[in-house]
Amino acid sequence: RNQAKSFLHNRGITDWDIKKYKIGFCDSGLYEGRIIIPSYDDVGLLNYFVGRSFVGEKMKYKNPNVSRDIIPFEWYIAWSKPIILCEGVFDAITIKRNAIPLLGKFPSRLLVEKIFMSGITDIIISLDNDAINEALKAAEYFRKQGIHVKMMYLKDKDAADMGYEKFYEELKKTKEFSPEELLLNKINSL
């Protein structure tokens, strides 16, 4: 228990975060030595979970063999406010407000549908530096649908590495994604 809690605290996860997100751990069985971060749908039902090793296993993540066509952390999302799309659960927990982890680099089909059905007008995309091309594609797609998009270019760190305060300092500097920016990024990637 202490090792799991220490692992979370070292990642900037507070006791309040642990309670809010109902984070647990396994000390035996299939997910032994893993932190378990559950995800809940809009009515509070479990729709997925992430298992992250806290004992230094080679395979960091061990997730259930179920569909990822979900909206992770939907229970915590206010669809009337701007949303932040980020890569992983630790990023979303660090961001704290209206953050949806993509569990990868692309939004799920269900998430895209919900974004359009909810009438979201503002999206912030904050993917890791190694996912810049995917982030640009998502930004272009949502912008073409009339949604205001801000792109955060995270150089060497993701939101979880930056921490809450540094993340929001960077967010304040972030401007709306423009067609010129898309063109420049396409040229630079040639």
PDB file of C-alpha atoms in Angstrom:
ATOM      1  CA  ARG A   1       0.000   0.000   0.000  1.00  0.00           C
ATOM      2  CA  ASN A   2       2.728   2.488   0.947  1.00  0.00           C
ATOM      3  CA  GLN A   3       4.674   1.727  -2.241  1.00  0.00           C
ATOM      4  CA  ALA A   4       1.580   2.352  -4.400  1.00  0.00           C
ATOM      5  CA  LYS A   5       0.753   5.585  -2.581  1.00  0.00           C
ATOM      6  CA  SER A   6       4.355   6.734  -2.767  1.00  0.00           C
ATOM      7  CA  PHE A   7       4.386   6.051  -6.519  1.00  0.00           C
ATOM      8  CA  LEU A   8       1.265   8.208  -6.971  1.00  0.00           C
ATOM      9  CA  HIS A   9       2.563  11.032  -4.777  1.00  0.00           C
ATOM     10  CA  ASN A  10       5.838  11.053  -6.736  1.00  0.00           C
ATOM     11  CA  ARG A  11       3.748  11.560  -9.899  1.00  0.00           C
ATOM     12  CA  GLY A  12       2.024  14.559  -8.307  1.00  0.00           C
ATOM     13  CA  ILE A  13      -1.200  12.693  -7.502  1.00  0.00           C
ATOM     14  CA  THR A  14      -2.616  13.936  -4.198  1.00  0.00           C
ATOM     15  CA  ASP A  15      -4.709  12.075  -1.634  1.00  0.00           C
ATOM     16  CA  TRP A  16      -7.651  14.176  -2.829  1.00  0.00           C
ATOM     17  CA  ASP A  17      -7.041  12.954  -6.422  1.00  0.00           C
ATOM     18  CA  ILE A  18      -6.881   9.351  -5.195  1.00  0.00           C
ATOM     19  CA  LYS A  19     -10.302   9.719  -3.571  1.00  0.00           C
ATOM     20  CA  LYS A  20     -11.876  11.710  -6.412  1.00  0.00           C
ATOM     21  CA  TYR A  21     -10.808   9.234  -9.099  1.00  0.00           C
ATOM     22  CA  LYS A  22     -11.281   6.181  -6.833  1.00  0.00           C
ATOM     23  CA  ILE A  23      -7.736   5.010  -7.553  1.00  0.00           C
ATOM     24  CA  GLY A  24      -6.775   1.655  -6.081  1.00  0.00           C
ATOM     25  CA  PHE A  25      -4.082  -0.973  -6.410  1.00  0.00           C
ATOM     26  CA  CYS A  26      -3.740  -4.736  -6.584  1.00  0.00           C
ATOM     27  CA  ASP A  27      -1.379  -6.690  -4.369  1.00  0.00           C
ATOM     28  CA  SER A  28      -2.231 -10.068  -5.905  1.00  0.00           C
ATOM     29  CA  GLY A  29      -3.799 -11.629  -8.974  1.00  0.00           C
ATOM     30  CA  LEU A  30      -3.686 -10.672 -12.641  1.00  0.00           C
ATOM     31  CA  TYR A  31      -3.014  -6.994 -11.899  1.00  0.00           C
ATOM     32  CA  GLU A  32      -0.605  -7.528  -9.003  1.00  0.00           C
ATOM     33  CA  GLY A  33       1.752  -4.599  -8.476  1.00  0.00           C
ATOM     34  CA  ARG A  34      -0.459  -2.215 -10.440  1.00  0.00           C
ATOM     35  CA  ILE A  35      -2.274   0.987  -9.675  1.00  0.00           C
ATOM     36  CA  ILE A  36      -5.860   0.744 -10.969  1.00  0.00           C
ATOM     37  CA  ILE A  37      -7.373   3.941 -12.352  1.00  0.00           C
ATOM     38  CA  PRO A  38     -11.058   3.407 -13.150  1.00  0.00           C
ATOM     39  CA  SER A  39     -13.084   5.365 -15.688  1.00  0.00           C
ATOM     40  CA  TYR A  40     -16.809   5.985 -15.362  1.00  0.00           C
ATOM     41  CA  ASP A  41     -19.409   6.906 -17.974  1.00  0.00           C
ATOM     42  CA  ASP A  42     -21.881   9.782 -17.714  1.00  0.00           C
ATOM     43  CA  VAL A  43     -24.136   7.907 -15.263  1.00  0.00           C
ATOM     44  CA  GLY A  44     -21.308   6.682 -13.057  1.00  0.00           C
ATOM     45  CA  LEU A  45     -20.913   3.134 -14.391  1.00  0.00           C
ATOM     46  CA  LEU A  46     -17.449   1.673 -14.838  1.00  0.00           C
ATOM     47  CA  ASN A  47     -16.574   1.728 -18.547  1.00  0.00           C
ATOM     48  CA  TYR A  48     -12.819   1.003 -18.463  1.00  0.00           C
ATOM     49  CA  PHE A  49      -9.767   0.972 -16.235  1.00  0.00           C
ATOM     50  CA  VAL A  50      -6.046   1.441 -16.617  1.00  0.00           C
ATOM     51  CA  GLY A  51      -3.578  -0.770 -14.768  1.00  0.00           C
ATOM     52  CA  ARG A  52      -0.167   0.911 -14.275  1.00  0.00           C
ATOM     53  CA  SER A  53       2.778  -0.891 -12.698  1.00  0.00           C
ATOM     54  CA  PHE A  54       4.180   0.735  -9.588  1.00  0.00           C
ATOM     55  CA  VAL A  55       6.867  -1.920  -9.038  1.00  0.00           C
ATOM     56  CA  GLY A  56       8.996  -1.274 -12.135  1.00  0.00           C
ATOM     57  CA  GLU A  57       7.742  -4.029 -14.428  1.00  0.00           C
ATOM     58  CA  LYS A  58       8.923  -3.953 -18.032  1.00  0.00           C
ATOM     59  CA  MET A  59       5.326  -3.663 -19.267  1.00  0.00           C
ATOM     60  CA  LYS A  60       4.166  -0.415 -17.627  1.00  0.00           C
ATOM     61  CA  TYR A  61       0.509  -0.696 -18.589  1.00  0.00           C
ATOM     62  CA  LYS A  62      -1.775  -3.703 -18.494  1.00  0.00           C
ATOM     63  CA  ASN A  63      -5.298  -2.838 -19.505  1.00  0.00           C
ATOM     64  CA  PRO A  64      -8.447  -4.928 -19.860  1.00  0.00           C
ATOM     65  CA  ASN A  65      -9.155  -6.634 -23.160  1.00  0.00           C
ATOM     66  CA  VAL A  66     -12.317  -4.625 -23.866  1.00  0.00           C
ATOM     67  CA  SER A  67     -13.282  -1.918 -26.343  1.00  0.00           C
ATOM     68  CA  ARG A  68     -11.696   1.498 -25.942  1.00  0.00           C
ATOM     69  CA  ASP A  69     -14.592   3.095 -27.813  1.00  0.00           C
ATOM     70  CA  ILE A  70     -15.590   4.944 -24.669  1.00  0.00           C
ATOM     71  CA  ILE A  71     -15.379   8.420 -23.222  1.00  0.00           C
ATOM     72  CA  PRO A  72     -12.771   8.093 -20.482  1.00  0.00           C
ATOM     73  CA  PHE A  73     -13.537   9.999 -17.268  1.00  0.00           C
ATOM     74  CA  GLU A  74     -16.886  11.127 -18.681  1.00  0.00           C
ATOM     75  CA  TRP A  75     -18.339  11.225 -15.165  1.00  0.00           C
ATOM     76  CA  TYR A  76     -16.122  14.260 -14.453  1.00  0.00           C
ATOM     77  CA  ILE A  77     -16.844  16.228 -17.632  1.00  0.00           C
ATOM     78  CA  ALA A  78     -18.967  19.383 -17.840  1.00  0.00           C
ATOM     79  CA  TRP A  79     -19.971  19.373 -21.507  1.00  0.00           C
ATOM     80  CA  SER A  80     -21.049  23.016 -21.360  1.00  0.00           C
ATOM     81  CA  LYS A  81     -17.437  24.129 -20.830  1.00  0.00           C
ATOM     82  CA  PRO A  82     -14.265  23.777 -22.957  1.00  0.00           C
ATOM     83  CA  ILE A  83     -12.675  20.327 -22.812  1.00  0.00           C
ATOM     84  CA  ILE A  84      -9.008  19.393 -22.793  1.00  0.00           C
ATOM     85  CA  LEU A  85      -7.970  16.312 -24.759  1.00  0.00           C
ATOM     86  CA  CYS A  86      -4.809  14.728 -23.402  1.00  0.00           C
ATOM     87  CA  GLU A  87      -3.047  11.402 -23.870  1.00  0.00           C
ATOM     88  CA  GLY A  88      -3.103   9.526 -20.585  1.00  0.00           C
ATOM     89  CA  VAL A  89      -4.977   9.224 -17.299  1.00  0.00           C
ATOM     90  CA  PHE A  90      -2.173  10.799 -15.271  1.00  0.00           C
ATOM     91  CA  ASP A  91      -2.248  13.823 -17.597  1.00  0.00           C
ATOM     92  CA  ALA A  92      -6.013  14.177 -17.092  1.00  0.00           C
ATOM     93  CA  ILE A  93      -5.717  13.839 -13.316  1.00  0.00           C
ATOM     94  CA  THR A  94      -2.961  16.489 -13.255  1.00  0.00           C
ATOM     95  CA  ILE A  95      -5.022  18.878 -15.414  1.00  0.00           C
ATOM     96  CA  LYS A  96      -7.941  18.370 -12.970  1.00  0.00           C
ATOM     97  CA  ARG A  97     -10.670  20.251 -14.888  1.00  0.00           C
ATOM     98  CA  ASN A  98     -12.590  18.905 -17.860  1.00  0.00           C
ATOM     99  CA  ALA A  99      -9.725  16.765 -19.125  1.00  0.00           C
ATOM    100  CA  ILE A 100     -10.396  13.652 -21.179  1.00  0.00           C
ATOM    101  CA  PRO A 101      -7.575  11.145 -21.594  1.00  0.00           C
ATOM    102  CA  LEU A 102      -7.587   9.637 -25.071  1.00  0.00           C
ATOM    103  CA  LEU A 103      -5.847   6.465 -23.864  1.00  0.00           C
ATOM    104  CA  GLY A 104      -3.656   6.934 -26.907  1.00  0.00           C
ATOM    105  CA  LYS A 105      -3.282   9.492 -29.633  1.00  0.00           C
ATOM    106  CA  PHE A 106      -6.751   9.603 -31.259  1.00  0.00           C
ATOM    107  CA  PRO A 107     -10.224  10.398 -29.895  1.00  0.00           C
ATOM    108  CA  SER A 108     -12.588   7.424 -29.917  1.00  0.00           C
ATOM    109  CA  ARG A 109     -15.588   7.376 -32.248  1.00  0.00           C
ATOM    110  CA  LEU A 110     -17.893   7.709 -29.233  1.00  0.00           C
ATOM    111  CA  LEU A 111     -15.973  10.742 -27.948  1.00  0.00           C
ATOM    112  CA  VAL A 112     -16.144  12.485 -31.338  1.00  0.00           C
ATOM    113  CA  GLU A 113     -19.905  11.850 -31.486  1.00  0.00           C
ATOM    114  CA  LYS A 114     -20.385  13.212 -27.958  1.00  0.00           C
ATOM    115  CA  ILE A 115     -18.374  16.339 -28.781  1.00  0.00           C
ATOM    116  CA  PHE A 116     -20.702  17.124 -31.698  1.00  0.00           C
ATOM    117  CA  MET A 117     -23.903  16.158 -29.875  1.00  0.00           C
ATOM    118  CA  SER A 118     -23.005  18.233 -26.811  1.00  0.00           C
ATOM    119  CA  GLY A 119     -22.406  21.405 -28.804  1.00  0.00           C
ATOM    120  CA  ILE A 120     -18.881  21.924 -27.470  1.00  0.00           C
ATOM    121  CA  THR A 121     -17.468  25.104 -28.980  1.00  0.00           C
ATOM    122  CA  ASP A 122     -13.939  25.027 -27.538  1.00  0.00           C
ATOM    123  CA  ILE A 123     -11.358  22.244 -27.377  1.00  0.00           C
ATOM    124  CA  ILE A 124      -7.786  22.320 -26.149  1.00  0.00           C
ATOM    125  CA  ILE A 125      -5.505  19.599 -27.486  1.00  0.00           C
ATOM    126  CA  SER A 126      -2.569  18.725 -25.252  1.00  0.00           C
ATOM    127  CA  LEU A 127      -0.864  15.612 -26.610  1.00  0.00           C
ATOM    128  CA  ASP A 128       2.724  14.557 -25.984  1.00  0.00           C
ATOM    129  CA  ASN A 129       5.401  15.801 -28.358  1.00  0.00           C
ATOM    130  CA  ASP A 130       5.643  12.390 -30.064  1.00  0.00           C
ATOM    131  CA  ALA A 131       1.992  12.703 -31.106  1.00  0.00           C
ATOM    132  CA  ILE A 132       2.207  16.085 -32.827  1.00  0.00           C
ATOM    133  CA  ASN A 133       1.002  14.777 -36.203  1.00  0.00           C
ATOM    134  CA  GLU A 134      -2.048  13.136 -34.628  1.00  0.00           C
ATOM    135  CA  ALA A 135      -2.749  16.302 -32.629  1.00  0.00           C
ATOM    136  CA  LEU A 136      -2.578  18.404 -35.799  1.00  0.00           C
ATOM    137  CA  LYS A 137      -4.995  16.068 -37.600  1.00  0.00           C
ATOM    138  CA  ALA A 138      -7.444  16.273 -34.705  1.00  0.00           C
ATOM    139  CA  ALA A 139      -7.092  20.068 -34.531  1.00  0.00           C
ATOM    140  CA  GLU A 140      -7.708  20.426 -38.258  1.00  0.00           C
ATOM    141  CA  TYR A 141     -10.726  18.096 -38.135  1.00  0.00           C
ATOM    142  CA  PHE A 142     -12.430  19.858 -35.218  1.00  0.00           C
ATOM    143  CA  ARG A 143     -11.635  23.309 -36.619  1.00  0.00           C
ATOM    144  CA  LYS A 144     -13.258  22.372 -39.941  1.00  0.00           C
ATOM    145  CA  GLN A 145     -16.385  21.465 -37.964  1.00  0.00           C
ATOM    146  CA  GLY A 146     -16.555  25.004 -36.547  1.00  0.00           C
ATOM    147  CA  ILE A 147     -15.035  24.256 -33.139  1.00  0.00           C
ATOM    148  CA  HIS A 148     -12.463  26.671 -31.699  1.00  0.00           C
ATOM    149  CA  VAL A 149      -9.269  24.690 -31.102  1.00  0.00           C
ATOM    150  CA  LYS A 150      -6.186  25.564 -29.100  1.00  0.00           C
ATOM    151  CA  MET A 151      -3.062  23.443 -29.577  1.00  0.00           C
ATOM    152  CA  MET A 152      -0.598  23.103 -26.739  1.00  0.00           C
ATOM    153  CA  TYR A 153       2.871  22.236 -27.978  1.00  0.00           C
ATOM    154  CA  LEU A 154       4.443  20.359 -25.104  1.00  0.00           C
ATOM    155  CA  LYS A 155       8.162  20.241 -25.787  1.00  0.00           C
ATOM    156  CA  ASP A 156       9.760  17.631 -23.535  1.00  0.00           C
ATOM    157  CA  LYS A 157       7.141  17.012 -20.887  1.00  0.00           C
ATOM    158  CA  ASP A 158       3.523  15.957 -20.783  1.00  0.00           C
ATOM    159  CA  ALA A 159       0.947  17.465 -18.421  1.00  0.00           C
ATOM    160  CA  ALA A 160       1.686  14.899 -15.708  1.00  0.00           C
ATOM    161  CA  ASP A 161       5.408  15.730 -15.836  1.00  0.00           C
ATOM    162  CA  MET A 162       4.767  19.486 -15.849  1.00  0.00           C
ATOM    163  CA  GLY A 163       2.383  19.528 -12.931  1.00  0.00           C
ATOM    164  CA  TYR A 164      -0.827  21.475 -12.495  1.00  0.00           C
ATOM    165  CA  GLU A 165       0.573  25.006 -12.110  1.00  0.00           C
ATOM    166  CA  LYS A 166       3.091  24.819 -14.965  1.00  0.00           C
ATOM    167  CA  PHE A 167       0.451  23.267 -17.239  1.00  0.00           C
ATOM    168  CA  TYR A 168      -1.949  26.162 -16.658  1.00  0.00           C
ATOM    169  CA  GLU A 169       0.865  28.710 -17.142  1.00  0.00           C
ATOM    170  CA  GLU A 170       1.487  27.174 -20.568  1.00  0.00           C
ATOM    171  CA  LEU A 171      -2.240  27.016 -21.311  1.00  0.00           C
ATOM    172  CA  LYS A 172      -2.560  30.775 -20.719  1.00  0.00           C
ATOM    173  CA  LYS A 173       0.021  31.346 -23.481  1.00  0.00           C
ATOM    174  CA  THR A 174      -1.775  29.074 -25.943  1.00  0.00           C
ATOM    175  CA  LYS A 175      -3.585  30.741 -28.835  1.00  0.00           C
ATOM    176  CA  GLU A 176      -6.347  29.471 -31.079  1.00  0.00           C
ATOM    177  CA  PHE A 177      -5.220  27.079 -33.790  1.00  0.00           C
ATOM    178  CA  SER A 178      -5.192  28.810 -37.179  1.00  0.00           C
ATOM    179  CA  PRO A 179      -5.131  27.654 -40.816  1.00  0.00           C
ATOM    180  CA  GLU A 180      -1.699  29.303 -41.156  1.00  0.00           C
ATOM    181  CA  GLU A 181      -0.388  27.248 -38.246  1.00  0.00           C
ATOM    182  CA  LEU A 182      -1.652  24.064 -39.874  1.00  0.00           C
ATOM    183  CA  LEU A 183       0.040  24.950 -43.154  1.00  0.00           C
ATOM    184  CA  LEU A 184       3.330  25.791 -41.412  1.00  0.00           C
ATOM    185  CA  ASN A 185       3.267  22.512 -39.511  1.00  0.00           C
ATOM    186  CA  LYS A 186       2.559  20.557 -42.704  1.00  0.00           C
ATOM    187  CA  ILE A 187       5.467  22.288 -44.453  1.00  0.00           C
ATOM    188  CA  ASN A 188       7.784  21.648 -41.502  1.00  0.00           C
ATOM    189  CA  SER A 189       6.916  17.959 -41.453  1.00  0.00           C
ATOM    190  CA  LEU A 190       7.944  17.460 -45.114  1.00  0.00           C
TER     191      LEU A 190
END
